[in-house]
Short mmCIF file of C-alpha atoms and ligand atoms in Angstrom, two decimals:
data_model
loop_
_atom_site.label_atom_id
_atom_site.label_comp_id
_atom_site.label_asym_id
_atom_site.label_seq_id
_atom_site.Cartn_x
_atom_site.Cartn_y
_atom_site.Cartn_z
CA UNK X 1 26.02 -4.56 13.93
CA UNK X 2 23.97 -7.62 14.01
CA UNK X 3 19.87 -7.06 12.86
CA UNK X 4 18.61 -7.04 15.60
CA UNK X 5 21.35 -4.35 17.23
CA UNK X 6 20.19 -2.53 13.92
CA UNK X 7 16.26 -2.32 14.72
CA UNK X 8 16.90 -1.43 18.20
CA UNK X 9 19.35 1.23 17.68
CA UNK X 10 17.64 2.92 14.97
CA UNK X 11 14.79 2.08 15.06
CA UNK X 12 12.77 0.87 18.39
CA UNK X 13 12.05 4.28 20.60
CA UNK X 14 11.24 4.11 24.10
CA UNK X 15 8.22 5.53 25.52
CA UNK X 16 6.50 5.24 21.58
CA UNK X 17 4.54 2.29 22.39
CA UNK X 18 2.58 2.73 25.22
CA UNK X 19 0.41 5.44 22.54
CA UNK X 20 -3.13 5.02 23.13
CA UNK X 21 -4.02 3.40 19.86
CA UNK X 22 -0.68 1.35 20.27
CA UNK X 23 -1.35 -1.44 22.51
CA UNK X 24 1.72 -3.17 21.97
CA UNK X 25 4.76 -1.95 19.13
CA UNK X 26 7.72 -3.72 18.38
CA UNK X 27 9.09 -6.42 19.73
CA UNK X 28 6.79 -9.51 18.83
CA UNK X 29 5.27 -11.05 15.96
CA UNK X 30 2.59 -8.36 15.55
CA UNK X 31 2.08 -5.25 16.77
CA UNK X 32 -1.56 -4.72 18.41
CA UNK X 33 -3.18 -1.46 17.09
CA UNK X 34 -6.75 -0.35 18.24
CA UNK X 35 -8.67 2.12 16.52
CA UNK X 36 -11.78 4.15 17.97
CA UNK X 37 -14.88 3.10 17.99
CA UNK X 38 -16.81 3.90 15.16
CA UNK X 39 -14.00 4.31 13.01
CA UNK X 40 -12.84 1.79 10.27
CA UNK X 41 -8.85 0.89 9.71
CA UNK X 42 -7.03 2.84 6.42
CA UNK X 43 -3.96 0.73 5.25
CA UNK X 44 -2.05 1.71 2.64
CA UNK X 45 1.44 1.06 1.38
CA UNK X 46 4.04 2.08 -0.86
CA UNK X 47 7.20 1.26 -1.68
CA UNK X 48 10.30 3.60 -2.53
CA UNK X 49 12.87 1.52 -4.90
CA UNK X 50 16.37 2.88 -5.73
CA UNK X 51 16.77 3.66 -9.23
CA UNK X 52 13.40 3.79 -9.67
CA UNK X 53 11.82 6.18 -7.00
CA UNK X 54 15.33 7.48 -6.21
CA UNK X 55 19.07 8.28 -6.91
CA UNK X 56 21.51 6.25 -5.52
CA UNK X 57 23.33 9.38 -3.64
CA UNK X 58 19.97 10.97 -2.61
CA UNK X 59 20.35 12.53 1.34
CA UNK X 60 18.99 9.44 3.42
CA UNK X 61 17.21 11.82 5.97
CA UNK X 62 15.08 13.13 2.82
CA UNK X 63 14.70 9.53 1.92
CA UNK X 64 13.27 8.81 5.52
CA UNK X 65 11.37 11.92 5.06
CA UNK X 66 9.75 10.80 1.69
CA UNK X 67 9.25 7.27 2.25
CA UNK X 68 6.72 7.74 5.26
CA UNK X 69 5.20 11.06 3.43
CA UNK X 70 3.91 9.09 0.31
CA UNK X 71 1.97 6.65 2.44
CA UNK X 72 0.54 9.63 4.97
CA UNK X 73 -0.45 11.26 1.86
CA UNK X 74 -2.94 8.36 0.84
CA UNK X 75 -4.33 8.36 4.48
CA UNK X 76 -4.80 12.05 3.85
CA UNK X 77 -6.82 11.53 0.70
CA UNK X 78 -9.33 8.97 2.53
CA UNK X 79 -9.52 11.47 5.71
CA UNK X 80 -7.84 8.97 8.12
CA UNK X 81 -5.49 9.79 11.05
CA UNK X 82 -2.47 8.14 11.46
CA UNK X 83 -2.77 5.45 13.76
CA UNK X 84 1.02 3.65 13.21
CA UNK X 85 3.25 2.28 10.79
CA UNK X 86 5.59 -0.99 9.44
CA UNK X 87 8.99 -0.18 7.87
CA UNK X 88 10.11 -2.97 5.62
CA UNK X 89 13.92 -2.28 4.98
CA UNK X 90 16.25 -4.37 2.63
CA UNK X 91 19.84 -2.55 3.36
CA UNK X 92 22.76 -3.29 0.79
CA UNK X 93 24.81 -2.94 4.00
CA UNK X 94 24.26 -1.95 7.90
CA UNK X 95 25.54 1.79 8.09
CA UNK X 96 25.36 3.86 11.42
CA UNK X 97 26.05 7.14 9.27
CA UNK X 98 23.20 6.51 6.79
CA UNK X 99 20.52 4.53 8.99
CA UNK X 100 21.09 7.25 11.71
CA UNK X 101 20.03 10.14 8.86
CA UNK X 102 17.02 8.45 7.43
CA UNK X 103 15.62 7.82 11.09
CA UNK X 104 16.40 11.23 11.66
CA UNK X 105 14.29 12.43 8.74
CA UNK X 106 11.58 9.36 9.10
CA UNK X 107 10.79 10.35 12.82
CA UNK X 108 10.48 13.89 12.22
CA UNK X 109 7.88 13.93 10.14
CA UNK X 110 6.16 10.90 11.98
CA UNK X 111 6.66 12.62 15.37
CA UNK X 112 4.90 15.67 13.93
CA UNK X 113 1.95 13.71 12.70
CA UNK X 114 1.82 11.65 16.00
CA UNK X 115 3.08 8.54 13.91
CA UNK X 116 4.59 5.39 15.92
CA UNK X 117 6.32 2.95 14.19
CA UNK X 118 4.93 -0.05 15.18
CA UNK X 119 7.16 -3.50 13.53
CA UNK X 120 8.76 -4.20 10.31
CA UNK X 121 11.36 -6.44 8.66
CA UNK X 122 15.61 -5.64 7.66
CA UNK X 123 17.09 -7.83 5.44
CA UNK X 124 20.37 -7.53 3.63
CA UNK X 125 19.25 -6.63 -0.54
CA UNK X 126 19.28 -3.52 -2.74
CA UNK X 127 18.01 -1.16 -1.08
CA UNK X 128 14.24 -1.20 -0.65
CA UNK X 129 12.02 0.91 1.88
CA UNK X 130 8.69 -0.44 1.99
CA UNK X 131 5.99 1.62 4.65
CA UNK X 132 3.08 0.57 5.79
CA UNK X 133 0.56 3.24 7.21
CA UNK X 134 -2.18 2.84 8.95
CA UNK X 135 -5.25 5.07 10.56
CA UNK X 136 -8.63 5.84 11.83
CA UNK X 137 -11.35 6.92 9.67
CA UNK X 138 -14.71 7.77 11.68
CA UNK X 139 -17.27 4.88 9.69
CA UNK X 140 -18.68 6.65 6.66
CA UNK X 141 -16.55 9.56 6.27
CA UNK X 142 -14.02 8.67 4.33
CA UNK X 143 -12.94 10.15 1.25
CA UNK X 144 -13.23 7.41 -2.15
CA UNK X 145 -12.42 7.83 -5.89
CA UNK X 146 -15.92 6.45 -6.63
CA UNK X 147 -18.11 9.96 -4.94
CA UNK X 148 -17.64 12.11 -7.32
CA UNK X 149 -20.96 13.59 -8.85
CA UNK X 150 -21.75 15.96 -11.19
CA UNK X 151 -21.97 19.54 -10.79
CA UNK X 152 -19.42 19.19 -7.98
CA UNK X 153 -16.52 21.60 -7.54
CA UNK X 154 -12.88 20.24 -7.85
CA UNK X 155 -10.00 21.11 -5.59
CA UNK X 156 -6.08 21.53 -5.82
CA UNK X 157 -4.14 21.90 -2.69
CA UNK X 158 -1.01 23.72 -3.17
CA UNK X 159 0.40 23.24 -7.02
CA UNK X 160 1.30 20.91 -8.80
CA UNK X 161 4.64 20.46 -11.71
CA UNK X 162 7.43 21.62 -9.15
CA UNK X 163 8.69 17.75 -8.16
CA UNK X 164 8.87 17.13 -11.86
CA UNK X 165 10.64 19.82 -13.09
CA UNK X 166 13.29 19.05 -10.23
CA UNK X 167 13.68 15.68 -11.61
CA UNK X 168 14.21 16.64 -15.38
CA UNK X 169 16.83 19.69 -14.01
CA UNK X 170 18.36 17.15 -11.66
CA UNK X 171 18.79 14.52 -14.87
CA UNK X 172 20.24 17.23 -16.85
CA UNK X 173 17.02 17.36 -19.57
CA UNK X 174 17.10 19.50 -22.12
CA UNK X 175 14.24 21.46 -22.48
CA UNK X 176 14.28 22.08 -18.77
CA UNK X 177 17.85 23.65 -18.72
CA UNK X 178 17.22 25.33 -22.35
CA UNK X 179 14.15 26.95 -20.76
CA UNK X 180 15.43 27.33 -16.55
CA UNK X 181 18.76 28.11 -17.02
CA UNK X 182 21.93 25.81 -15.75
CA UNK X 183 21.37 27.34 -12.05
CA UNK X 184 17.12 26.94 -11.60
CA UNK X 185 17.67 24.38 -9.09
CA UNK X 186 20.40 26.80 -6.83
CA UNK X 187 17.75 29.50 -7.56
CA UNK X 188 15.10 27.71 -6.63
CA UNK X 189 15.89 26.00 -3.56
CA UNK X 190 11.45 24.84 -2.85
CA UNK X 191 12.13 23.08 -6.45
CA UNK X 192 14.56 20.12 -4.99
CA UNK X 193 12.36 20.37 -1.67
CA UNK X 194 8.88 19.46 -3.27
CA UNK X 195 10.48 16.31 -5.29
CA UNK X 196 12.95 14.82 -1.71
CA UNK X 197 10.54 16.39 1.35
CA UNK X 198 6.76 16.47 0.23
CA UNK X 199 4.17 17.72 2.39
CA UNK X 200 1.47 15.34 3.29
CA UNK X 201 -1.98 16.78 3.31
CA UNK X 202 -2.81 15.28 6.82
CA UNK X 203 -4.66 18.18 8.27
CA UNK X 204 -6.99 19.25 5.81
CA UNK X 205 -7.83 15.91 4.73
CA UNK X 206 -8.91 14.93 8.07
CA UNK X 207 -10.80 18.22 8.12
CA UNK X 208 -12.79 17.54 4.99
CA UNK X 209 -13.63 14.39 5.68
CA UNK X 210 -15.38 15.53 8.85
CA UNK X 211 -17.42 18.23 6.55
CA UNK X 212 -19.25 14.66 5.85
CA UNK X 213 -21.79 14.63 2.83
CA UNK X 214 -20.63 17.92 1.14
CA UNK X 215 -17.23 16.65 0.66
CA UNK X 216 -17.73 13.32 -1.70
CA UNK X 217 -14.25 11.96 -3.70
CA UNK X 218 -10.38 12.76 -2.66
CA UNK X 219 -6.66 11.20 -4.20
CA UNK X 220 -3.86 12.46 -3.74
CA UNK X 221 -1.67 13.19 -6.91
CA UNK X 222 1.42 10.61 -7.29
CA UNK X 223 1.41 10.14 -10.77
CA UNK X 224 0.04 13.80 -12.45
CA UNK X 225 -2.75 15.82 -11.69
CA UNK X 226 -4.26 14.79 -15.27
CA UNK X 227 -3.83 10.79 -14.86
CA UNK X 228 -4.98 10.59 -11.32
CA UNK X 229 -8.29 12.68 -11.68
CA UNK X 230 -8.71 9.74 -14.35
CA UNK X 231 -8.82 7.41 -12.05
CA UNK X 232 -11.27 9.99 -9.97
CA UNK X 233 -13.63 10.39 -13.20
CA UNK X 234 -13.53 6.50 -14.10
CA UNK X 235 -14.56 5.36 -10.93
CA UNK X 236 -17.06 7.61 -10.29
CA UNK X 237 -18.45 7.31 -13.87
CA UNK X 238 -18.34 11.09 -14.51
CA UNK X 239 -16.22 13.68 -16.41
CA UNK X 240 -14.85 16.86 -15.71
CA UNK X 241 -13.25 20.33 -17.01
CA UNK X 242 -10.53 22.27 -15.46
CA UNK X 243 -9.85 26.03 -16.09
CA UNK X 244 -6.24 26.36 -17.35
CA UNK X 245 -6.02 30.07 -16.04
CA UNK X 246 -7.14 28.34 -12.28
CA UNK X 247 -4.15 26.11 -12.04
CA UNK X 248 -1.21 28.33 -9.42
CA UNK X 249 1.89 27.80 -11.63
CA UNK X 250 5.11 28.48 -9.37
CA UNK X 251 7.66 30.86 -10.67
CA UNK X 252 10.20 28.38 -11.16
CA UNK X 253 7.62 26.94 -14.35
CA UNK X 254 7.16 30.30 -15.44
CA UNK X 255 10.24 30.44 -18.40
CA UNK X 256 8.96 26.78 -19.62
CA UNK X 257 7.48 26.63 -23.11
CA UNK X 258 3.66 26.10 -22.67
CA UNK X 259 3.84 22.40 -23.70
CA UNK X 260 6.45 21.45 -21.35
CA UNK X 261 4.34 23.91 -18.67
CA UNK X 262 1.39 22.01 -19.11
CA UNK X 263 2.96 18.36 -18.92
CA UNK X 264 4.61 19.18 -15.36
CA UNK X 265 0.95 21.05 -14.29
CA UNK X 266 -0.73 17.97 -15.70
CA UNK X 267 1.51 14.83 -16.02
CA UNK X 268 4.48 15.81 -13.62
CA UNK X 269 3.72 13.23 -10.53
CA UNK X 270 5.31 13.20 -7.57
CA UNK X 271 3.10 16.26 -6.19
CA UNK X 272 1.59 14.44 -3.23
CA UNK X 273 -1.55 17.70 -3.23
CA UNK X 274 -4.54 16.43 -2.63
CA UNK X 275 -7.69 16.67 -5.53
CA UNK X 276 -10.89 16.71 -3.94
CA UNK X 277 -14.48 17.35 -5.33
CA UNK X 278 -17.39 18.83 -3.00
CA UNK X 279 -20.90 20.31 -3.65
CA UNK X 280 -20.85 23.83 -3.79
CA UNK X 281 -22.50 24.22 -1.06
CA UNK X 282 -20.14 23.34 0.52
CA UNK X 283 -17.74 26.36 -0.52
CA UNK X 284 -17.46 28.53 2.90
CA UNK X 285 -16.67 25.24 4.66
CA UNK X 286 -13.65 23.89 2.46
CA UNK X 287 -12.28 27.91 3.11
CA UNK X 288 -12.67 27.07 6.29
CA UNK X 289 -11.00 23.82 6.35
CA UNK X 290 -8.17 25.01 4.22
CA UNK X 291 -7.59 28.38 6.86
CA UNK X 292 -7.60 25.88 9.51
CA UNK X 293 -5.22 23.81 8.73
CA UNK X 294 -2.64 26.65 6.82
CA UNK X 295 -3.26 24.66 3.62
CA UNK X 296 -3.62 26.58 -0.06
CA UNK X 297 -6.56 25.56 -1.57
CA UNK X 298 -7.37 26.08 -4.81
CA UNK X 299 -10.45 25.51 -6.85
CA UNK X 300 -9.35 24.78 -10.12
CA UNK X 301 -13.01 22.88 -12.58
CA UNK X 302 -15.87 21.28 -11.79
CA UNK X 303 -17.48 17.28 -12.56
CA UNK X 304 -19.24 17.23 -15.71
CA UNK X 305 -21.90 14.67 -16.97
CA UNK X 306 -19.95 14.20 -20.28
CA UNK X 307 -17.22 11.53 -19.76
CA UNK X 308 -13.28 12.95 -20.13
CA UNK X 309 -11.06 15.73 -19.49
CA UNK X 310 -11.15 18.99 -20.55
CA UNK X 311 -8.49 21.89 -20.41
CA UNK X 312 -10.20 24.86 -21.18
CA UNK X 313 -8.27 27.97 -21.96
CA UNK X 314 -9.05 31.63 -20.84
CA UNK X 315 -11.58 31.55 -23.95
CA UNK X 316 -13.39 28.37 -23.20
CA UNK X 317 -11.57 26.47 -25.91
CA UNK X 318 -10.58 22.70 -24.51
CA UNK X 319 -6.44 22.34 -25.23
CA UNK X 320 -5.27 19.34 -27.01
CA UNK X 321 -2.74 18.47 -24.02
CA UNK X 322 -2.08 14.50 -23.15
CA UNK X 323 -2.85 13.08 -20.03
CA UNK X 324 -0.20 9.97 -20.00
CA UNK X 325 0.21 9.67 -16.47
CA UNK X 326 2.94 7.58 -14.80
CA UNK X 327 3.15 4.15 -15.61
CA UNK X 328 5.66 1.97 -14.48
CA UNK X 329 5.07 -1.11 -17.47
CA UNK X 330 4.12 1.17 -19.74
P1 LIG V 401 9.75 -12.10 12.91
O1 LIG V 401 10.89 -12.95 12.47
O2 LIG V 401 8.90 -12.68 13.98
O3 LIG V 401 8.97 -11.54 11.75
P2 LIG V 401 11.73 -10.10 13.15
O4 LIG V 401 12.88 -10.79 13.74
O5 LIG V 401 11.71 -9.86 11.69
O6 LIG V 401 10.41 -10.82 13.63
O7 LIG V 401 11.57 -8.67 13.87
C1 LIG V 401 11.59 -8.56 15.28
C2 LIG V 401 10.77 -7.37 15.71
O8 LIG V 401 11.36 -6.18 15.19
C3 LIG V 401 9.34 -7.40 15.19
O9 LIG V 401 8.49 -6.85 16.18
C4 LIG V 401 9.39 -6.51 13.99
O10 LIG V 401 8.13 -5.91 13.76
C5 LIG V 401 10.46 -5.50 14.38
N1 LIG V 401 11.19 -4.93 13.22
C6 LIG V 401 11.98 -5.58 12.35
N2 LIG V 401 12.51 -4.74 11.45
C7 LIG V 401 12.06 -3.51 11.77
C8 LIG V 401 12.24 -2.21 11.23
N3 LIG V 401 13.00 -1.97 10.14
N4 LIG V 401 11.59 -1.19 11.82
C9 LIG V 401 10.81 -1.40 12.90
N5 LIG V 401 10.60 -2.59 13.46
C10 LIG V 401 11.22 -3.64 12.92
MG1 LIG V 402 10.46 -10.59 10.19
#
């Protein structure tokens, strides 16, 4: 199978072209995409490097699955729709088997979030998946790291620590298996699903942003809750506290000592939830947002003047808990 036999068995789709905001998809140098008016473009992109981002034996339609969910997730955080996206491939070699399962898993979530894939590239290399996304965001609404102010309230969607403790059980860690038991992952078949098949936050991100002025700064957590509201508090120029006792902890973290508990709440990564800070005003209407689009919301602190994070216990006290978020040249 020759490359271009490749991109047009697996990948070009008939009839997922002629999309509204597709005005022309694969085929020629560029694809032509054409937002709304009033809205502005969101591009984002992320890569997914084996070895690095994956195993070498991970299930390829979970791969396709996860590749395309870490870029919706950052159009989620801004409050854009999904308008299209690029699939840079470099393929150690051209398998039917394995290119057929990652489509399968790739299309299935980008079908579901009215996604077309709109170009790319395939070269021969260690394998590399490289997505673009882009979407719609209406002028003005979106969601930046830069609006949070003080006295706002912050939000967790779902919970956070579940990818990472898959991960450690998956590598055989110690303190996870001591603590979990040799058969946590069999028992807890979500664990494996939140680290391979995350859940972008498309809906309710969309949904917030159109809650306009209320709703001020969003990210979406790929590195730990703790080290991505960092980037939240440093470009906004503000601090904040979060209430240990208001974090969900899933039953799977439950037997974990509390320092190993807090690093996967705080520093676990791979979450893909959505943090989000609003007035309080603006309470009833996140509710509402979150009931709308069958998303767990939780809120979990609020901004503070004074610069930093604080845990605060059930008492008040602020925990001594690090906030080393993911690094990849640290
Ligand atoms: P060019 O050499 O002009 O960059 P290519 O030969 O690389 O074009 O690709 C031909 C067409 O196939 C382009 O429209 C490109 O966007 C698309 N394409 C290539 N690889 C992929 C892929 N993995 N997924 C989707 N489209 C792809
Ligand atoms: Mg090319």
């Amino acid at each position: 199978m020759g490359e271009f036999e490749l991109i047009r068995r697996h990948f070009q789709r008939e009839g997922h072209m002629a999309r509204s905001p597709v005005v022309l998809g694969i085929g020629d140098d560029c694809a032509l995409l054409q937002p709304r008016p009033g809205h502005q473009l969101a591009v984002s992109t992320d890569m997914l490097v084996q070895g690095r981002h994956f195993f070498a034996d991970v299930d390829p339609q979970a791969l396709g699955h996860k590749a395309l969910a870490v870029n919706l997730s950052d159009l989620a955080a801004m409050g854009a729709r999904p308008l299209g996206f690029t699939l840079a491939l470099a393929l150690p070699e051209a398998s039917d088997a394995w290119l057929g399962a990652f489509a399968q898993g790739l299309f299935a979530l980008a079908d579901q979030h009215a996604c077309p894939l709109v170009g790319g590239d395939t070269t021969r290399g260690p394998l590399n998946i490289c997505i673009t996304v882009m979407g719609e965001v209406r002028h003005g609404l979106s969601m930046q790291r830069s609006q949070a102010q003080v006295g706002d309230d912050l939000y967790l969607t779902g919970r956070t620590g579940e990818a990472r403790l898959a991960l450690e059980l998956m590598r055989g860690t110690d303190w996870a298996l001591l603590a979990c038991g040799p058969h946590a992952l069999a028992q807890h078949p979500g664990l494996r699903e939140r680290l391979e098949r995350p859940t972008p936050r498309l809906e309710l991100g969309t949904l917030l942003a159109v809650l306009g002025s209320a709703v001020h700064a969003a990210i979406d957590l790929s590195d730990g809750l703790a080290g991505d509201l960092g980037h939240v508090l440093a470009a906004s120029g503000v601090g904040a506290e979060i209430a240990l006792a208001a974090l969900p902890v899933a039953p799977a973290l439950q037997p974990l000592p509390m320092t190993h508990r807090l690093d996967c709440l705080l520093n676990g990564g791979d979450d893909y939830e959505l943090l989000f800070t609003a007035a309080p005003i603006a309470r009833a209407a996140v509710k509402a947002a979150a009931l709308a689009s069958h998303t767990p919301v939780q809120r979990i602190g609020r901004i503070s003047a004074a610069p930093g994070l604080r845990v605060l216990d059930a008492s008040g006290h602020a925990l001594a808990v690090s906030t080393r978020s993911f690094d990849h040249f640290a």
